[in-house]
GROMACS .gro file of C-alpha atoms in nm:
model
  260
    1MET     CA    1  -1.287  -5.660  -2.565
    2GLU     CA    2  -1.489  -5.917  -2.372
    3ASN     CA    3  -1.201  -6.167  -2.386
    4ARG     CA    4  -0.928  -5.920  -2.296
    5PRO     CA    5  -0.778  -5.979  -1.948
    6LEU     CA    6  -0.868  -5.719  -1.690
    7ARG     CA    7  -0.600  -5.456  -1.636
    8TYR     CA    8  -0.570  -5.364  -1.269
    9CYS     CA    9  -0.453  -5.047  -1.103
   10LEU     CA   10  -0.323  -5.126  -0.754
   11TYR     CA   11  -0.421  -4.839  -0.522
   12ALA     CA   12  -0.287  -4.807  -0.166
   13ARG     CA   13  -0.374  -4.526   0.073
   14LYS     CA   14  -0.278  -4.441   0.429
   15SER     CA   15  -0.389  -4.137   0.626
   16SER     CA   16  -0.241  -3.975   0.935
   17GLU     CA   17  -0.592  -3.895   1.056
   18SER     CA   18  -0.655  -4.036   1.404
   19ASP     CA   19  -0.950  -4.244   1.286
   20GLU     CA   20  -0.730  -4.430   1.036
   21ARG     CA   21  -0.421  -4.496   1.245
   22GLN     CA   22  -0.514  -4.862   1.272
   23ALA     CA   23  -0.515  -4.906   0.894
   24MET     CA   24  -0.229  -5.104   0.741
   25SER     CA   25   0.076  -4.911   0.629
   26ILE     CA   26   0.115  -4.841   0.259
   27ASP     CA   27   0.404  -5.088   0.234
   28SER     CA   28   0.193  -5.358   0.398
   29GLN     CA   29  -0.100  -5.289   0.166
   30LEU     CA   30   0.127  -5.308  -0.140
   31ALA     CA   31   0.287  -5.633  -0.022
   32GLU     CA   32  -0.048  -5.799   0.048
   33MET     CA   33  -0.204  -5.686  -0.280
   34ARG     CA   34   0.098  -5.790  -0.487
   35ALA     CA   35   0.086  -6.133  -0.324
   36LEU     CA   36  -0.287  -6.154  -0.397
   37ALA     CA   37  -0.226  -6.056  -0.761
   38ASP     CA   38   0.039  -6.328  -0.797
   39ARG     CA   39  -0.185  -6.586  -0.636
   40ASP     CA   40  -0.491  -6.508  -0.850
   41GLY     CA   41  -0.302  -6.423  -1.168
   42LEU     CA   42  -0.422  -6.062  -1.182
   43ASN     CA   43  -0.272  -5.837  -1.448
   44VAL     CA   44  -0.153  -5.530  -1.254
   45VAL     CA   45  -0.044  -5.265  -1.504
   46TYR     CA   46  -0.021  -4.967  -1.270
   47GLU     CA   47   0.047  -4.894  -0.903
   48LEU     CA   48  -0.058  -4.580  -0.721
   49GLN     CA   49  -0.010  -4.484  -0.359
   50GLU     CA   50  -0.070  -4.178  -0.145
   51SER     CA   51  -0.088  -4.058   0.213
   52HIS     CA   52  -0.406  -3.855   0.231
   53SER     CA   53  -0.735  -3.849   0.416
   54ALA     CA   54  -1.043  -3.967   0.225
   55LYS     CA   55  -1.290  -3.769   0.434
   56ASP     CA   56  -1.340  -3.491   0.178
   57SER     CA   57  -1.426  -3.558  -0.186
   58GLY     CA   58  -1.198  -3.451  -0.468
   59LYS     CA   59  -0.904  -3.367  -0.241
   60ARG     CA   60  -0.678  -3.664  -0.321
   61PRO     CA   61  -0.455  -3.594  -0.622
   62ILE     CA   62  -0.341  -3.955  -0.671
   63TYR     CA   63  -0.696  -4.086  -0.636
   64ASN     CA   64  -0.808  -3.833  -0.898
   65GLN     CA   65  -0.524  -3.957  -1.120
   66MET     CA   66  -0.657  -4.310  -1.083
   67LEU     CA   67  -1.007  -4.200  -1.186
   68LYS     CA   68  -0.861  -4.023  -1.489
   69GLY     CA   69  -0.672  -4.339  -1.586
   70LEU     CA   70  -0.996  -4.538  -1.573
   71ALA     CA   71  -1.178  -4.279  -1.782
   72ASN     CA   72  -0.895  -4.287  -2.040
   73ASP     CA   73  -0.899  -4.667  -2.062
   74GLU     CA   74  -0.546  -4.706  -1.922
   75TYR     CA   75  -0.685  -4.985  -1.702
   76ASP     CA   76  -1.031  -5.113  -1.621
   77ALA     CA   77  -1.008  -5.267  -1.274
   78ILE     CA   78  -0.890  -5.170  -0.925
   79LEU     CA   79  -0.698  -5.378  -0.674
   80THR     CA   80  -0.701  -5.235  -0.320
   81TRP     CA   81  -0.691  -5.357   0.040
   82ALA     CA   82  -1.050  -5.264   0.137
   83PRO     CA   83  -1.339  -5.048   0.009
   84ASP     CA   84  -1.263  -4.771   0.258
   85ARG     CA   85  -0.921  -4.725   0.095
   86LEU     CA   86  -1.116  -4.595  -0.205
   87SER     CA   87  -1.383  -4.384  -0.044
   88ARG     CA   88  -1.498  -4.251   0.291
   89ASN     CA   89  -1.721  -3.981   0.141
   90ALA     CA   90  -2.020  -3.962  -0.091
   91GLY     CA   91  -1.849  -3.765  -0.369
   92ASP     CA   92  -1.564  -4.009  -0.436
   93LEU     CA   93  -1.801  -4.303  -0.403
   94GLY     CA   94  -2.024  -4.147  -0.667
   95SER     CA   95  -1.727  -4.113  -0.903
   96ILE     CA   96  -1.647  -4.482  -0.867
   97VAL     CA   97  -2.007  -4.590  -0.923
   98ASP     CA   98  -2.039  -4.362  -1.227
   99LEU     CA   99  -1.733  -4.526  -1.385
  100MET     CA  100  -1.887  -4.867  -1.324
  101ASP     CA  101  -2.213  -4.755  -1.483
  102GLN     CA  102  -2.020  -4.625  -1.786
  103GLY     CA  103  -1.841  -4.957  -1.831
  104LYS     CA  104  -1.504  -4.797  -1.759
  105LEU     CA  105  -1.454  -4.978  -1.429
  106LEU     CA  106  -1.529  -5.349  -1.469
  107HIS     CA  107  -1.400  -5.497  -1.146
  108ILE     CA  108  -1.285  -5.402  -0.796
  109LYS     CA  109  -1.084  -5.661  -0.607
  110THR     CA  110  -1.013  -5.627  -0.235
  111PHE     CA  111  -0.851  -5.866   0.009
  112SER     CA  112  -1.181  -6.038   0.092
  113GLN     CA  113  -1.438  -5.921  -0.166
  114THR     CA  114  -1.501  -5.848  -0.532
  115PHE     CA  115  -1.733  -5.592  -0.689
  116THR     CA  116  -1.857  -5.566  -1.046
  117ASN     CA  117  -2.133  -5.372  -1.220
  118ASN     CA  118  -2.375  -5.632  -1.092
  119PRO     CA  119  -2.650  -5.438  -0.910
  120ASN     CA  120  -2.618  -5.640  -0.590
  121GLU     CA  121  -2.238  -5.615  -0.575
  122LYS     CA  122  -2.248  -5.245  -0.657
  123PHE     CA  123  -2.508  -5.190  -0.387
  124LEU     CA  124  -2.288  -5.374  -0.135
  125LEU     CA  125  -1.992  -5.153  -0.232
  126MET     CA  126  -2.203  -4.843  -0.172
  127ILE     CA  127  -2.315  -4.977   0.167
  128LEU     CA  128  -1.957  -5.050   0.281
  129CYS     CA  129  -1.825  -4.711   0.171
  130SER     CA  130  -2.127  -4.537   0.323
  131GLN     CA  131  -2.059  -4.722   0.647
  132ALA     CA  132  -1.705  -4.582   0.643
  133LYS     CA  133  -1.852  -4.232   0.600
  134LEU     CA  134  -2.095  -4.294   0.888
  135GLU     CA  135  -1.802  -4.395   1.109
  136ASN     CA  136  -1.623  -4.073   1.011
  137ASP     CA  137  -1.926  -3.860   1.092
  138ASN     CA  138  -1.987  -4.030   1.426
  139LYS     CA  139  -1.623  -3.995   1.527
  140SER     CA  140  -1.631  -3.628   1.439
  141ILE     CA  141  -1.938  -3.579   1.660
  142ASN     CA  142  -1.777  -3.773   1.945
  143VAL     CA  143  -1.454  -3.574   1.918
  144LYS     CA  144  -1.644  -3.245   1.934
  145ARG     CA  145  -1.843  -3.373   2.231
  146GLY     CA  146  -1.524  -3.477   2.406
  147ILE     CA  147  -1.359  -3.139   2.342
  148LYS     CA  148  -1.663  -2.956   2.478
  149ALA     CA  149  -1.664  -3.170   2.793
  150LYS     CA  150  -1.292  -3.107   2.842
  151CYS     CA  151  -1.344  -2.730   2.809
  152GLU     CA  152  -1.630  -2.736   3.059
  153MET     CA  153  -1.399  -2.915   3.303
  154GLY     CA  154  -1.156  -2.626   3.262
  155TRP     CA  155  -0.890  -2.790   3.047
  156ARG     CA  156  -0.793  -2.612   2.728
  157PRO     CA  157  -0.753  -2.852   2.429
  158GLY     CA  158  -0.426  -2.856   2.241
  159VAL     CA  159  -0.069  -2.776   2.333
  160ALA     CA  160  -0.030  -2.561   2.645
  161PRO     CA  161   0.120  -2.213   2.593
  162LEU     CA  162   0.480  -2.134   2.688
  163GLY     CA  163   0.522  -2.149   3.064
  164TYR     CA  164   0.293  -2.451   3.095
  165ILE     CA  165   0.320  -2.817   2.996
  166ASN     CA  166   0.063  -3.083   2.915
  167ARG     CA  167   0.071  -3.377   3.152
  168THR     CA  168  -0.097  -3.717   3.151
  169PHE     CA  169  -0.104  -3.896   3.483
  170GLY     CA  170  -0.304  -4.208   3.556
  171GLY     CA  171  -0.496  -4.171   3.232
  172VAL     CA  172  -0.601  -3.814   3.318
  173SER     CA  173  -0.466  -3.517   3.120
  174ASP     CA  174  -0.412  -3.175   3.271
  175ILE     CA  175  -0.196  -2.864   3.235
  176ILE     CA  176   0.062  -2.760   3.492
  177PRO     CA  177   0.325  -2.482   3.516
  178ASP     CA  178   0.646  -2.569   3.336
  179PRO     CA  179   0.909  -2.593   3.614
  180GLU     CA  180   1.182  -2.476   3.375
  181ARG     CA  181   1.003  -2.171   3.240
  182TYR     CA  182   0.707  -2.053   3.445
  183GLU     CA  183   0.902  -1.819   3.678
  184ALA     CA  184   1.067  -1.638   3.387
  185ILE     CA  185   0.738  -1.616   3.196
  186THR     CA  186   0.570  -1.469   3.506
  187GLU     CA  187   0.852  -1.216   3.541
  188ALA     CA  188   0.807  -1.120   3.173
  189PHE     CA  189   0.454  -0.999   3.252
  190TYR     CA  190   0.584  -0.784   3.538
  191LYS     CA  191   0.852  -0.634   3.315
  192ALA     CA  192   0.587  -0.554   3.053
  193SER     CA  193   0.381  -0.375   3.318
  194GLN     CA  194   0.690  -0.169   3.399
  195GLY     CA  195   0.714  -0.045   3.039
  196TRP     CA  196   0.969  -0.287   2.898
  197SER     CA  197   0.939  -0.329   2.523
  198GLY     CA  198   0.882  -0.668   2.365
  199ARG     CA  199   1.234  -0.672   2.220
  200ARG     CA  200   1.389  -0.587   2.555
  201ILE     CA  201   1.193  -0.864   2.729
  202LYS     CA  202   1.298  -1.107   2.457
  203GLU     CA  203   1.664  -1.020   2.513
  204TRP     CA  204   1.616  -1.076   2.885
  205LEU     CA  205   1.454  -1.416   2.822
  206ASP     CA  206   1.747  -1.508   2.598
  207GLU     CA  207   1.985  -1.415   2.879
  208GLN     CA  208   1.792  -1.643   3.115
  209GLY     CA  209   1.822  -1.929   2.867
  210ILE     CA  210   1.445  -1.946   2.810
  211THR     CA  211   1.363  -2.110   2.476
  212THR     CA  212   1.064  -2.258   2.298
  213ARG     CA  213   0.997  -2.630   2.334
  214ASN     CA  214   1.200  -2.677   2.017
  215GLY     CA  215   1.503  -2.524   2.186
  216LYS     CA  216   1.493  -2.203   1.980
  217PRO     CA  217   1.489  -1.844   2.112
  218VAL     CA  218   1.142  -1.708   2.179
  219PRO     CA  219   1.044  -1.480   1.884
  220VAL     CA  220   0.921  -1.130   1.963
  221SER     CA  221   0.592  -1.208   1.784
  222SER     CA  222   0.532  -1.511   2.008
  223LEU     CA  223   0.621  -1.308   2.316
  224LEU     CA  224   0.375  -1.032   2.228
  225ALA     CA  225   0.101  -1.291   2.162
  226MET     CA  226   0.178  -1.446   2.500
  227LEU     CA  227   0.142  -1.114   2.684
  228VAL     CA  228  -0.219  -1.073   2.561
  229ASN     CA  229  -0.319  -1.436   2.621
  230PRO     CA  230  -0.584  -1.456   2.898
  231PHE     CA  231  -0.485  -1.816   2.967
  232TYR     CA  232  -0.212  -1.688   3.199
  233TYR     CA  233  -0.466  -1.535   3.440
  234GLY     CA  234  -0.694  -1.839   3.425
  235GLU     CA  235  -0.943  -1.806   3.136
  236PHE     CA  236  -0.946  -1.926   2.777
  237GLN     CA  237  -1.164  -1.911   2.468
  238TYR     CA  238  -1.232  -2.216   2.255
  239PRO     CA  239  -1.238  -2.211   1.965
  240GLU     CA  240  -1.074  -1.873   1.930
  241GLY     CA  241  -1.280  -1.626   1.732
  242PRO     CA  242  -1.633  -1.485   1.719
  243GLU     CA  243  -1.798  -1.826   1.767
  244GLY     CA  244  -1.577  -1.932   2.058
  245ARG     CA  245  -1.699  -1.970   2.416
  246TRP     CA  246  -1.515  -1.850   2.726
  247TYR     CA  247  -1.423  -2.096   2.998
  248LYS     CA  248  -1.278  -2.074   3.347
  249GLY     CA  249  -0.954  -2.270   3.342
  250ALA     CA  250  -0.875  -2.542   3.594
  251HIS     CA  251  -0.502  -2.476   3.556
  252LYS     CA  252  -0.300  -2.264   3.799
  253PRO     CA  253  -0.280  -1.899   3.684
  254LEU     CA  254   0.069  -1.749   3.662
  255ILE     CA  255  -0.053  -1.391   3.703
  256SER     CA  256  -0.357  -1.199   3.827
  257ARG     CA  257  -0.615  -1.059   3.592
  258GLY     CA  258  -0.526  -0.712   3.714
  259LEU     CA  259  -0.161  -0.754   3.608
  260TRP     CA  260  -0.273  -0.895   3.272
   0.00000   0.00000   0.00000
């Protein structure tokens, strides 16, 4: 067993999360790791790849498959681009360390480092993965702080409702009336106040050629949700629900509060 060559599982991961958009693509990770394996003569017996965030423990099916393969002695080493490809949370890091302690995981090879069950190397691995988790936590705090500041300035986060469009000008984002739709959307509120049903208003919008941003007819359900949305008279709640706060919008209202 001591003389048997290490059997590597090549693991590549890419997430669509905003904090990982700078990470190498999966294809790039695979190409670099395969080249490294050829150069160093590593025995890669398995390749796994997935597109999934590593923020939450136990949520990556392919990663869990890799851990199961280690536990079942299908391979005993991991080849990956960087430590944060393996873990950005405490739970998954603990699973890796446990497998090292059990002698199931003998070696981790990354582009620039190696880790074994040596206490110092294992400690360094834990520091690097914990640093990735710290970066996640800090970014989450900063995002929430940024969203709160945006709301206090009167700008609702997310995609603007039908009749408005999001605009970025000179590095500043705001929300303005949609020149192609806002007049018809305003008229829809007046027709509702005159007793028009949701289906009748929808048919009228269809006749005017008003569609969603995807070019599809406006569903009755979306229309009814629009007619009770306070954003159109100049206020919004964020987040929506019992814990949300109310803000005065900086956007131009399409209707008065009385009409709403």
